[in-house]
PDB file of C-alpha atoms in Angstrom:
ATOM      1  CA  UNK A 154     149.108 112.248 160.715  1.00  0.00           C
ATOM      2  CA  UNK A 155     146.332 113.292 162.829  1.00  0.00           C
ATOM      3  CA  UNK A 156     146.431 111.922 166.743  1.00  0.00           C
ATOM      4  CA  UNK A 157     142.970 110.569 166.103  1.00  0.00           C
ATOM      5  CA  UNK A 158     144.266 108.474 163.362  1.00  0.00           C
ATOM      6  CA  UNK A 159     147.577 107.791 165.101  1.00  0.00           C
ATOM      7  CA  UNK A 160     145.486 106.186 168.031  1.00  0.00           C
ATOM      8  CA  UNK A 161     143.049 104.436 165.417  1.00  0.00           C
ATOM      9  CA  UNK A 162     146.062 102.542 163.898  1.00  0.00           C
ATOM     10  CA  UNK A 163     147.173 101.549 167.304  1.00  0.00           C
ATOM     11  CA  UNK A 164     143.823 100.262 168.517  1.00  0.00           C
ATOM     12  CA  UNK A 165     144.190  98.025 164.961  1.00  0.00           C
ATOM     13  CA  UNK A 166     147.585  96.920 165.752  1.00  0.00           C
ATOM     14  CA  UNK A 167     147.245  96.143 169.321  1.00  0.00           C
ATOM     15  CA  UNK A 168     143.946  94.727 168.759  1.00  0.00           C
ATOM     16  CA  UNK A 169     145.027  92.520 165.610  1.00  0.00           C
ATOM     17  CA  UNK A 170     146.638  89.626 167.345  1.00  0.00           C
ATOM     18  CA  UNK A 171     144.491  88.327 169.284  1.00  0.00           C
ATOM     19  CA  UNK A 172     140.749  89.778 168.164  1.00  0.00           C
ATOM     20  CA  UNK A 173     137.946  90.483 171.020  1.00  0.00           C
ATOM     21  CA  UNK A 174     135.680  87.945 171.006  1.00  0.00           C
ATOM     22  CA  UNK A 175     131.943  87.587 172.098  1.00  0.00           C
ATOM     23  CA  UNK A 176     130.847  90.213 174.775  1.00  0.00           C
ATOM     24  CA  UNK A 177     134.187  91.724 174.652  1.00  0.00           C
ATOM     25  CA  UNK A 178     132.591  93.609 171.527  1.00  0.00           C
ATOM     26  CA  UNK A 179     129.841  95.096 174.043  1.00  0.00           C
ATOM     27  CA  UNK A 180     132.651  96.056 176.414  1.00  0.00           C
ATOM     28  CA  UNK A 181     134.965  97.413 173.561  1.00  0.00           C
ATOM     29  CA  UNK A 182     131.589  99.329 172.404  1.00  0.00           C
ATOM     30  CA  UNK A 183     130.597 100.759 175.720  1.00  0.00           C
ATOM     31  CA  UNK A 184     134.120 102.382 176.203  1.00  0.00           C
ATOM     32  CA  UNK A 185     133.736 103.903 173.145  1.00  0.00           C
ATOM     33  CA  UNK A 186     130.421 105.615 173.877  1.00  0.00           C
ATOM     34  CA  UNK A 187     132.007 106.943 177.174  1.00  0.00           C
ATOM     35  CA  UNK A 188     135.014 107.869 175.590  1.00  0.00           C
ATOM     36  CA  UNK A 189     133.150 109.786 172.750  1.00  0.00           C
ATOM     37  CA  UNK A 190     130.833 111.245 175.581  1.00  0.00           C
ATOM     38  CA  UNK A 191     133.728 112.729 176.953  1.00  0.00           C
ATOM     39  CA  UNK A 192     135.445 114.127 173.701  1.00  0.00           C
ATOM     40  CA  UNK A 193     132.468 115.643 173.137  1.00  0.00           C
ATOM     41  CA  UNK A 194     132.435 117.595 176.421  1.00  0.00           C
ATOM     42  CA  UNK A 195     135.840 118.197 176.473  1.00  0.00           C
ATOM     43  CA  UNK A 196     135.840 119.757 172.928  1.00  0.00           C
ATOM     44  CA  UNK A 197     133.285 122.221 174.118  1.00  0.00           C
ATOM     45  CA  UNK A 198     135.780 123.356 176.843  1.00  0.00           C
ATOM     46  CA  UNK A 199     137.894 124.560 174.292  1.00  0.00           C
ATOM     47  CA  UNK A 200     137.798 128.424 173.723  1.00  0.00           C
ATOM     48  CA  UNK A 201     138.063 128.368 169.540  1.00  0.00           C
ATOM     49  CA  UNK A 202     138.673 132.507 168.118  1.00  0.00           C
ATOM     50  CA  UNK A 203     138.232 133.225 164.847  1.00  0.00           C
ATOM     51  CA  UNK A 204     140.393 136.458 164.044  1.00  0.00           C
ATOM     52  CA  UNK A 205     138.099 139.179 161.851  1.00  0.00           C
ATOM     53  CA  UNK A 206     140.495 139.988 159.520  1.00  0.00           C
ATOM     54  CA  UNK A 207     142.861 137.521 158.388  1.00  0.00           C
ATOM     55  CA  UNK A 208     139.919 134.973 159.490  1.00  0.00           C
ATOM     56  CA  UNK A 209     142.839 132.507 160.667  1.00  0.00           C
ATOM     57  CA  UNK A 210     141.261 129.698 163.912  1.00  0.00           C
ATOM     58  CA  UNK A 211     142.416 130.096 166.881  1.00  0.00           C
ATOM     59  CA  UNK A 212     141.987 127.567 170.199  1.00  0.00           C
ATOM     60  CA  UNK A 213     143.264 127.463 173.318  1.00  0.00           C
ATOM     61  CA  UNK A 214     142.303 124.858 176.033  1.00  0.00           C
ATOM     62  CA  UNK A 215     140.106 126.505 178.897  1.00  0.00           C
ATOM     63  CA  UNK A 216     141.404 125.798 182.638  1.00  0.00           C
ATOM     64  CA  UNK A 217     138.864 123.580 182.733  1.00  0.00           C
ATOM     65  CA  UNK A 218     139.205 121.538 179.865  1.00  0.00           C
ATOM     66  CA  UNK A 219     143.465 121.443 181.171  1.00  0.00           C
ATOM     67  CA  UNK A 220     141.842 120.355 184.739  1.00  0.00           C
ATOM     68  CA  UNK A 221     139.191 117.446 182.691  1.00  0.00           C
ATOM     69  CA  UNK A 222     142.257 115.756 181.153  1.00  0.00           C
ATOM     70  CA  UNK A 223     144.047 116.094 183.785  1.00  0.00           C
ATOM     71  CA  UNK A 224     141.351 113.863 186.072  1.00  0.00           C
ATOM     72  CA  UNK A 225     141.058 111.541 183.070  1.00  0.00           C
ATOM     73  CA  UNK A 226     144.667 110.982 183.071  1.00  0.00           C
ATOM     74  CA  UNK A 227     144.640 110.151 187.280  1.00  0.00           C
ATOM     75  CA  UNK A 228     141.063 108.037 186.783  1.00  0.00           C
ATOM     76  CA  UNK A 229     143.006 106.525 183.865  1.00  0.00           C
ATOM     77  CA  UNK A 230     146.089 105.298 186.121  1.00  0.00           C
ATOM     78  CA  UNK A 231     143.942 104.378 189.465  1.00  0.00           C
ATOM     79  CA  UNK A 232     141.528 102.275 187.209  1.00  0.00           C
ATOM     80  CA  UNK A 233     144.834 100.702 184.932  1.00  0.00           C
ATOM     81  CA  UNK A 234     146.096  99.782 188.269  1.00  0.00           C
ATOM     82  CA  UNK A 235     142.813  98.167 189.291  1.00  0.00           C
ATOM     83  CA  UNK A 236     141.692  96.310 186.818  1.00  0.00           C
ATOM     84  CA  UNK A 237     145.303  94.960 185.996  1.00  0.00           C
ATOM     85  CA  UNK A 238     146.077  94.282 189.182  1.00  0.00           C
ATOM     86  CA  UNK A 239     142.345  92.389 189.588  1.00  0.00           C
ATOM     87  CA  UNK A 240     141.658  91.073 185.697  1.00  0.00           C
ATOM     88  CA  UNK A 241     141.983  87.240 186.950  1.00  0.00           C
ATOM     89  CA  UNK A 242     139.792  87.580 189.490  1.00  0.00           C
ATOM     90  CA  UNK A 243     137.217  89.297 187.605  1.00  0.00           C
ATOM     91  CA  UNK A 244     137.827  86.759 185.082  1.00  0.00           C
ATOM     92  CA  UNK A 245     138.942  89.520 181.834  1.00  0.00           C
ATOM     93  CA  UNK A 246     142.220  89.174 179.754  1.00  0.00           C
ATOM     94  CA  UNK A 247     144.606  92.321 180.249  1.00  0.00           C
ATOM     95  CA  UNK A 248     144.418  92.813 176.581  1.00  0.00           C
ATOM     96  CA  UNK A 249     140.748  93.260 176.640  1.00  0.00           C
ATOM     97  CA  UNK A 250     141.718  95.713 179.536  1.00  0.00           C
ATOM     98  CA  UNK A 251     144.866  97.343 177.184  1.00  0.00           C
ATOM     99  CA  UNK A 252     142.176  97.694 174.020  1.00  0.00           C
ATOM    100  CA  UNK A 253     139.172  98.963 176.584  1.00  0.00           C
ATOM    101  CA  UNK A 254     141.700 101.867 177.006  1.00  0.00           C
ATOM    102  CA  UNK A 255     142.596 102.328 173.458  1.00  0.00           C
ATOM    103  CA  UNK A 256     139.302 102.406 172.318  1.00  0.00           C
ATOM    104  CA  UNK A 257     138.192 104.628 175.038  1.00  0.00           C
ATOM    105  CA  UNK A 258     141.162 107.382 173.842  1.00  0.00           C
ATOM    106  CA  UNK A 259     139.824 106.601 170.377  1.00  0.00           C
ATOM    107  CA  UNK A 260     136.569 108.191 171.134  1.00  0.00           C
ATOM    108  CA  UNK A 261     137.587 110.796 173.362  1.00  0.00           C
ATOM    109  CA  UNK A 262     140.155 111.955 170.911  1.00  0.00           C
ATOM    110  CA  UNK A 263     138.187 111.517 167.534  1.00  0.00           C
ATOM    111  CA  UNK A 264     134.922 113.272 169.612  1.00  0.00           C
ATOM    112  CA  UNK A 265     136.889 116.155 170.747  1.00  0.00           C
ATOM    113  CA  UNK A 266     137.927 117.099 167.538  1.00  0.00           C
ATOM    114  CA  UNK A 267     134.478 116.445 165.773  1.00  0.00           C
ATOM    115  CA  UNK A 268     132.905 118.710 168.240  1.00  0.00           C
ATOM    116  CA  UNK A 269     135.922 121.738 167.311  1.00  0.00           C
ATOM    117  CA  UNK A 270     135.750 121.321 163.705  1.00  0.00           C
ATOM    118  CA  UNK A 271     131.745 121.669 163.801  1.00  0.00           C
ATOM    119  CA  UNK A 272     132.007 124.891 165.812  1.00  0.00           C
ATOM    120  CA  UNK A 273     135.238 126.462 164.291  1.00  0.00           C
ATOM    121  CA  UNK A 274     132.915 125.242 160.909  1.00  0.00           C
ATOM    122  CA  UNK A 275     130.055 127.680 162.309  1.00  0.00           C
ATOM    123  CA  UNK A 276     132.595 130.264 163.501  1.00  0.00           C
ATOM    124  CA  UNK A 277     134.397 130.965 160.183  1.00  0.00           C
ATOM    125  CA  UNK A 278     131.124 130.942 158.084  1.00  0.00           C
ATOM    126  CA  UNK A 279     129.754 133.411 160.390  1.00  0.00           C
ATOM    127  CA  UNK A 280     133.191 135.728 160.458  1.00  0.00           C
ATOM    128  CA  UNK A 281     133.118 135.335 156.603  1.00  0.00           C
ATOM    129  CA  UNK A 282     129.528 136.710 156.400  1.00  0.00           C
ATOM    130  CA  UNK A 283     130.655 140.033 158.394  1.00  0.00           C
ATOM    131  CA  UNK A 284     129.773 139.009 161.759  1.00  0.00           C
ATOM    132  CA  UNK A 285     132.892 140.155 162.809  1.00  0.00           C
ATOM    133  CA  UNK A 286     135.266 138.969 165.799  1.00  0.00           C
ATOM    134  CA  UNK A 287     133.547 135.982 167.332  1.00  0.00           C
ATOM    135  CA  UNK A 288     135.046 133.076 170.047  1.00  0.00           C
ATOM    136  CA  UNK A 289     133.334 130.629 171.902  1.00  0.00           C
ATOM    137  CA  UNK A 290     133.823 129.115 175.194  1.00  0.00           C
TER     138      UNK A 290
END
């Protein structure tokens, strides 16, 4: 199973006892946009090769796509702290907080590897036409 589809179930099952309701759709919606934002960016980081002969795919993560999770991860934690720490003040349920994260992931995962399968797409056509050795960043 792919991780994307791994996380999707887990968004389902986490969010299937108790559904958002109300403007915790908008909430739920905006996190995805970020989330998918940032897939999207963070899929271009990765350096994809496409070897000329045997025309096998290649990636590798970039040091700065290993540095962009890496902030995610820390802005993830300081922000779980947070807004846990401050949901009944700012009048939110934790498990609109739990799913917010869950969707976000869901996007940045499911982004990320749109992005990668569009260029390695592009890649292997154009090694396949005799372009010859060709990576991207």
């Amino acid at each position: 199973m792919d991780l994307p589809a791994l996380v999707l179930a887990a968004t389902v099952a986490a969010m299937a006892p108790s559904p958002p309701r109300g403007l915790d759709w908008a909430w739920l919606a905006l996190a995805l946009v970020v989330g998918s934002v940032l897939g999207w960016y963070r899929g271009r980081m990765m350096h994809i090769e496409v070897d000329p002969q045997t025309h096998a795919l290649n990636t590798r993560a970039s040091p700065a796509a290993v540095m962009f999770i890496i902030a995610l991860v820390a802005i993830r934690y300081a922000l779980r702290a947070l807004a846990v720490g401050e949901a009944h003040a700012w009048h939110v349920s934790v498990a609109l907080i739990t799913d917010g994260f869950l969707v976000f992931a869901l996007g940045l995962l499911g982004l990320q590897r749109v992005e990668m399968w569009l260029r390695a797409t592009r890649l292997l056509a154009e090694a396949r036409g005799g372009a010859g050795l060709r990576t991207t960043p």
